[in-house]
Structure formats: structure tokens, C-alpha cells
Amino acid sequence: MVLPLKTGLGPRGVFLTTLAGLAVCLVPSCLVDKSAPCGEGFELYGEPERCVCPEGSLSTPQGCIICGEHEVPTPSGCECELGFARPAPGQPCEADSGSGGSGGMATGGGGAAGDNGGGELGAECDPDTEPSGCEAPYDHCEPADGGAYCTSTGCTDTADCDGDYACNADGVCQRPPSGLSKPCTSDAECEGLEASVCEPFTMTCHVPGCSVDADDCFPGWECCDFTSLGGEPLCIPEGACTL
């Protein structure tokens, strides 16, 4: 969750001008603690300054949620960091043997396995060869612009997927775009990532160049066309586009 400290949001910031949790001051003047201008639970970040959730916490409409030990915030919630997994859904993250586990964190754009071979979520593979290089439980080789990767199929909900992967319309656990929701202060900090645009209001990296008709954003995100406001089509969280 991000609260504005300054005006001049720019066209890409319009969709978040009203945020859940903002308190409206209904008295002639409001008292502000200058030592904590963001209030409890938030901290200053970036230039221009914004009120954001502290590092290691997850922004939600209900406020900031602190992720647990060995967890990291992702677009789909608090997930286990690389090398850790949940023995079962809802349980704390524990050191993982490398099989991915339930809720194991995978790195978008390169995969958790890198060059470690099959049997790993996100391992590199070749969809045009047989075998492709993928092994159970991640025995499907999914083509992608950033390079094909091993994942699982047959999901009906994102909860069926491991790590920060999400279930798409084809029943494939899809890898998130590299850099998605990475904190930033300018486009330069998102350069080289699939999420290559620094959205000026949330100060996080977003994916540009999407299609509203095809709605080709990562599951849980939607394409919002800001061209009428002088911007560009941008993938934003589902339900946030009001244009």
C-alpha cells in the first residue's frame, strides 16, 4: 500500500488516487507528527517521497502485512524465499531440498533452478526437443519470451501453483514477469526487466505494452490503457483500472 505525500501523480498514477485505509480529516485542522509523517506502519521511500509498507511486508487493502521468517512479499502474497518451502499449505517455511515444495519462492525471469536441470520449478528447457529437460513434478516446458521454463499444468487456481507462479487460463502455472512489483524510483531501476516501467504512484516496476483486448497480463493483473491521459497501456492489479 502506498499513500501520497505530494501531488502531480502523472497519468499512470491515476488508478490509485483513492486507496482503502485512507482516513479523511473532518475537523478544521489535523495534527501531524512530523517525526512520523506516514503514521504507524508505514515509512518514507523514494523521490518524490511516498508512504510505503516497510521492506519485507506485503501491501493489502487492509494495510501492511509483515511476512514471516524466510518469506518474501510477492504479487500473490507472502511466499517462501529461495531455498525454503512449506511442508503443507499454511505452515511456516522450512529449508527445502530443492524440489520446490508448497509455496517455494521462484525467481521470475530466470527460474529458481537456473542451470540445475530438470525436476526444478523454473529450470531452463527446450519445448522443441524430447525430452525437453523437465522432470516431475514440473514436467511441462512452457515457451516464454524470456526463455522456456519448467513448470506444472492442470491447475484450476493460483493456490495450486508453487512459489510466486500463478494459474493462467490454460491451466499452466505461469512464471511472473521479471521485476514485477520491484520497488523503484525511476524507469532506470526497472531497465532490463520484463516489468520495465516504474509506476510513479506506487513506485514499483510494472509491465508496459499490454493489450486491453487480449488482456495478456500476468494472472491477477489487468491491462489498463492510459494513452488517453498521455501514458501507455500498463499491467496493473485486477480491479484497479477505472478508465
Tab-separated table of C-alpha atoms in Angstrom:
chain	number	residue	atom	x	y	z
A	1	MET	CA	0.000	0.000	0.000
A	2	VAL	CA	1.291	3.457	-0.934
A	3	LEU	CA	-0.012	6.767	0.392
A	4	PRO	CA	0.718	10.033	-1.469
A	5	LEU	CA	2.715	12.802	0.171
A	6	LYS	CA	2.807	15.061	-2.889
A	7	THR	CA	0.550	15.848	-5.833
A	8	GLY	CA	1.380	15.554	-9.519
A	9	LEU	CA	0.834	11.819	-9.901
A	10	GLY	CA	1.166	11.609	-13.677
A	11	PRO	CA	-1.150	9.622	-15.969
A	12	ARG	CA	-0.003	6.217	-14.778
A	13	GLY	CA	-0.740	7.117	-11.160
A	14	VAL	CA	-4.408	7.976	-11.696
A	15	PHE	CA	-5.737	4.481	-10.986
A	16	LEU	CA	-4.610	4.550	-7.359
A	17	THR	CA	-5.707	8.051	-6.370
A	18	THR	CA	-8.243	6.556	-3.986
A	19	LEU	CA	-6.829	3.951	-1.608
A	20	ALA	CA	-8.527	1.829	1.028
A	21	GLY	CA	-7.471	2.747	4.515
A	22	LEU	CA	-7.090	6.497	3.993
A	23	ALA	CA	-8.555	8.433	6.879
A	24	VAL	CA	-10.384	11.662	5.993
A	25	CYS	CA	-9.855	14.622	8.288
A	26	LEU	CA	-13.252	16.172	9.028
A	27	VAL	CA	-12.103	18.811	11.520
A	28	PRO	CA	-10.700	22.286	10.679
A	29	SER	CA	-7.104	21.126	11.211
A	30	CYS	CA	-5.318	17.798	11.579
A	31	LEU	CA	-2.469	17.082	13.917
A	32	VAL	CA	0.533	15.539	12.155
A	33	ASP	CA	3.526	14.022	13.909
A	34	LYS	CA	6.421	15.459	11.881
A	35	SER	CA	8.716	12.725	13.150
A	36	ALA	CA	6.368	10.096	11.661
A	37	PRO	CA	4.522	11.786	8.749
A	38	CYS	CA	3.311	8.465	7.334
A	39	GLY	CA	1.705	7.340	10.568
A	40	GLU	CA	2.049	3.954	12.188
A	41	GLY	CA	3.054	1.025	9.988
A	42	PHE	CA	4.434	2.991	7.026
A	43	GLU	CA	7.768	4.528	6.077
A	44	LEU	CA	9.041	7.153	3.627
A	45	TYR	CA	10.502	5.961	0.323
A	46	GLY	CA	11.792	7.439	-2.925
A	47	GLU	CA	11.880	10.854	-4.515
A	48	PRO	CA	9.299	12.318	-4.633
A	49	GLU	CA	8.673	10.828	-1.216
A	50	ARG	CA	5.857	8.328	-0.722
A	51	CYS	CA	4.493	6.425	2.261
A	52	VAL	CA	5.048	2.712	1.625
A	53	CYS	CA	4.892	-0.533	3.527
A	54	PRO	CA	8.210	-1.392	5.231
A	55	GLU	CA	10.634	-3.699	3.444
A	56	GLY	CA	9.652	-7.337	3.923
A	57	SER	CA	5.938	-6.591	4.271
A	58	LEU	CA	3.026	-7.051	1.869
A	59	SER	CA	0.707	-4.230	0.812
A	60	THR	CA	-3.017	-5.117	1.000
A	61	PRO	CA	-6.245	-3.076	1.010
A	62	GLN	CA	-6.391	-3.752	4.756
A	63	GLY	CA	-2.882	-2.384	5.346
A	64	CYS	CA	0.661	-3.764	5.573
A	65	ILE	CA	1.145	-7.437	6.426
A	66	ILE	CA	4.537	-8.443	7.786
A	67	CYS	CA	5.770	-11.598	6.061
A	68	GLY	CA	7.054	-14.399	8.295
A	69	GLU	CA	10.528	-15.850	8.694
A	70	HIS	CA	12.051	-16.937	5.354
A	71	GLU	CA	9.134	-15.327	3.493
A	72	VAL	CA	9.162	-12.554	0.903
A	73	PRO	CA	6.295	-10.379	-0.382
A	74	THR	CA	5.143	-11.191	-3.941
A	75	PRO	CA	2.146	-10.205	-6.117
A	76	SER	CA	0.376	-13.366	-4.940
A	77	GLY	CA	1.130	-12.939	-1.213
A	78	CYS	CA	3.891	-13.832	1.246
A	79	GLU	CA	5.841	-16.736	-0.293
A	80	CYS	CA	8.854	-18.751	0.833
A	81	GLU	CA	12.217	-17.348	-0.214
A	82	LEU	CA	14.515	-19.308	-2.485
A	83	GLY	CA	15.721	-22.485	-0.762
A	84	PHE	CA	12.693	-22.751	1.529
A	85	ALA	CA	9.233	-24.314	1.174
A	86	ARG	CA	6.121	-25.060	3.215
A	87	PRO	CA	5.734	-28.714	4.262
A	88	ALA	CA	1.999	-28.127	3.788
A	89	PRO	CA	-0.175	-25.114	2.913
A	90	GLY	CA	-0.397	-22.628	5.778
A	91	GLN	CA	2.687	-23.941	7.579
A	92	PRO	CA	5.906	-21.919	8.147
A	93	CYS	CA	8.627	-22.009	5.507
A	94	GLU	CA	11.382	-24.552	6.141
A	95	ALA	CA	14.675	-25.351	4.430
A	96	ASP	CA	13.893	-27.173	1.192
A	97	SER	CA	15.804	-29.948	-0.564
A	98	GLY	CA	15.291	-28.196	-3.903
A	99	SER	CA	12.070	-29.770	-5.157
A	100	GLY	CA	10.165	-26.506	-4.845
A	101	GLY	CA	7.691	-27.591	-2.166
A	102	SER	CA	4.434	-25.875	-1.359
A	103	GLY	CA	4.913	-22.160	-1.603
A	104	GLY	CA	8.587	-22.270	-2.580
A	105	MET	CA	9.838	-18.990	-3.977
A	106	ALA	CA	10.951	-18.942	-7.613
A	107	THR	CA	12.763	-16.075	-9.288
A	108	GLY	CA	10.821	-14.593	-12.203
A	109	GLY	CA	12.671	-14.288	-15.498
A	110	GLY	CA	15.349	-16.849	-14.769
A	111	GLY	CA	13.684	-19.539	-12.702
A	112	ALA	CA	14.605	-20.909	-9.314
A	113	ALA	CA	16.676	-23.701	-10.740
A	114	GLY	CA	18.877	-21.814	-13.179
A	115	ASP	CA	21.160	-24.450	-14.719
A	116	ASN	CA	20.430	-27.181	-12.187
A	117	GLY	CA	18.487	-29.300	-14.669
A	118	GLY	CA	15.015	-30.868	-14.594
A	119	GLY	CA	12.796	-31.542	-11.611
A	120	GLU	CA	13.094	-27.904	-10.571
A	121	LEU	CA	10.496	-25.174	-10.860
A	122	GLY	CA	11.668	-22.609	-13.402
A	123	ALA	CA	14.541	-24.701	-14.815
A	124	GLU	CA	15.515	-23.846	-18.386
A	125	CYS	CA	14.139	-26.231	-21.018
A	126	ASP	CA	13.602	-26.672	-24.757
A	127	PRO	CA	9.963	-27.191	-25.852
A	128	ASP	CA	11.119	-28.315	-29.321
A	129	THR	CA	13.094	-31.327	-28.111
A	130	GLU	CA	12.122	-34.622	-26.495
A	131	PRO	CA	12.840	-34.912	-23.673
A	132	SER	CA	12.536	-31.170	-23.037
A	133	GLY	CA	14.691	-31.243	-19.918
A	134	CYS	CA	11.810	-31.055	-17.417
A	135	GLU	CA	11.023	-33.704	-14.830
A	136	ALA	CA	8.138	-34.272	-12.420
A	137	PRO	CA	6.562	-32.525	-10.667
A	138	TYR	CA	7.476	-29.688	-13.054
A	139	ASP	CA	7.433	-31.744	-16.256
A	140	HIS	CA	5.863	-29.165	-18.570
A	141	CYS	CA	8.127	-26.909	-20.674
A	142	GLU	CA	6.369	-23.567	-21.124
A	143	PRO	CA	7.558	-21.321	-24.002
A	144	ALA	CA	8.186	-17.702	-22.989
A	145	ASP	CA	9.825	-14.569	-24.387
A	146	GLY	CA	12.394	-14.646	-21.604
A	147	GLY	CA	13.194	-18.314	-22.278
A	148	ALA	CA	11.218	-21.540	-21.848
A	149	TYR	CA	10.955	-22.861	-18.295
A	150	CYS	CA	9.783	-25.968	-16.430
A	151	THR	CA	6.511	-25.737	-14.545
A	152	SER	CA	3.372	-27.736	-13.778
A	153	THR	CA	-0.009	-27.900	-15.520
A	154	GLY	CA	-3.583	-28.829	-14.622
A	155	CYS	CA	-4.111	-26.030	-12.086
A	156	THR	CA	-7.527	-24.502	-11.532
A	157	ASP	CA	-6.437	-21.804	-9.076
A	158	THR	CA	-3.222	-19.997	-8.190
A	159	ALA	CA	-3.249	-21.848	-4.864
A	160	ASP	CA	-2.417	-24.975	-6.906
A	161	CYS	CA	0.883	-23.414	-8.019
A	162	ASP	CA	4.183	-23.252	-6.163
A	163	GLY	CA	6.211	-20.160	-5.368
A	164	ASP	CA	5.061	-16.902	-6.921
A	165	TYR	CA	3.725	-18.653	-10.032
A	166	ALA	CA	0.021	-18.159	-10.877
A	167	CYS	CA	-2.550	-20.281	-12.687
A	168	ASN	CA	-3.419	-18.910	-16.130
A	169	ALA	CA	-6.437	-19.566	-18.370
A	170	ASP	CA	-4.713	-22.579	-19.952
A	171	GLY	CA	-4.229	-24.302	-16.594
A	172	VAL	CA	-0.472	-23.649	-16.603
A	173	CYS	CA	1.351	-22.379	-13.520
A	174	GLN	CA	2.844	-19.298	-15.123
A	175	ARG	CA	6.099	-17.624	-14.086
A	176	PRO	CA	5.700	-13.934	-13.093
A	177	PRO	CA	7.376	-11.271	-15.243
A	178	SER	CA	10.870	-10.467	-14.031
A	179	GLY	CA	10.964	-7.459	-11.718
A	180	LEU	CA	7.197	-7.333	-11.148
A	181	SER	CA	6.432	-5.085	-8.120
A	182	LYS	CA	10.130	-4.358	-7.502
A	183	PRO	CA	10.471	-1.040	-5.587
A	184	CYS	CA	11.869	1.733	-7.789
A	185	THR	CA	12.343	5.475	-8.053
A	186	SER	CA	12.746	5.702	-11.848
A	187	ASP	CA	12.474	3.618	-15.029
A	188	ALA	CA	16.243	3.152	-14.904
A	189	GLU	CA	15.846	0.837	-11.903
A	190	CYS	CA	13.483	-1.382	-13.933
A	191	GLU	CA	15.648	-1.414	-17.052
A	192	GLY	CA	16.291	-4.866	-18.495
A	193	LEU	CA	13.337	-6.404	-16.645
A	194	GLU	CA	10.037	-7.503	-18.151
A	195	ALA	CA	8.391	-5.101	-15.704
A	196	SER	CA	10.386	-2.247	-17.219
A	197	VAL	CA	8.311	0.789	-16.195
A	198	CYS	CA	8.458	2.427	-12.770
A	199	GLU	CA	4.833	3.311	-11.967
A	200	PRO	CA	5.147	6.794	-10.398
A	201	PHE	CA	2.492	6.472	-7.707
A	202	THR	CA	3.193	3.038	-6.265
A	203	MET	CA	6.931	3.401	-7.078
A	204	THR	CA	7.130	-0.238	-8.243
A	205	CYS	CA	8.081	-1.850	-11.569
A	206	HIS	CA	5.142	-2.676	-13.874
A	207	VAL	CA	4.818	-4.379	-17.273
A	208	PRO	CA	4.095	-1.990	-20.183
A	209	GLY	CA	2.868	-2.605	-23.740
A	210	CYS	CA	-0.024	-4.904	-22.856
A	211	SER	CA	-3.182	-5.368	-24.934
A	212	VAL	CA	-6.561	-4.453	-23.438
A	213	ASP	CA	-8.383	-6.686	-25.948
A	214	ALA	CA	-6.175	-9.719	-25.362
A	215	ASP	CA	-5.642	-8.883	-21.678
A	216	ASP	CA	-2.229	-10.522	-21.810
A	217	CYS	CA	-1.086	-9.565	-18.318
A	218	PHE	CA	0.104	-11.945	-15.617
A	219	PRO	CA	-2.820	-13.689	-13.837
A	220	GLY	CA	-4.212	-11.389	-11.159
A	221	TRP	CA	-3.301	-8.305	-13.215
A	222	GLU	CA	-5.199	-6.499	-15.986
A	223	CYS	CA	-4.262	-4.204	-18.872
A	224	CYS	CA	-5.256	-0.565	-18.358
A	225	ASP	CA	-4.908	1.829	-21.314
A	226	PHE	CA	-3.539	5.195	-20.185
A	227	THR	CA	-2.994	6.562	-23.725
A	228	SER	CA	-5.940	8.972	-23.364
A	229	LEU	CA	-4.055	10.517	-20.448
A	230	GLY	CA	-0.768	10.718	-22.305
A	231	GLY	CA	0.550	7.434	-20.923
A	232	GLU	CA	0.687	3.887	-22.296
A	233	PRO	CA	-1.047	0.539	-21.723
A	234	LEU	CA	0.193	-0.868	-18.426
A	235	CYS	CA	-0.494	-4.056	-16.437
A	236	ILE	CA	-1.942	-3.157	-13.042
A	237	PRO	CA	-3.620	-5.244	-10.285
A	238	GLU	CA	-7.074	-6.527	-11.266
A	239	GLY	CA	-9.889	-4.178	-10.308
A	240	ALA	CA	-7.661	-1.087	-10.117
A	241	CYS	CA	-8.343	0.267	-13.634
A	242	THR	CA	-11.176	2.807	-13.640
A	243	LEU	CA	-10.706	4.169	-17.175
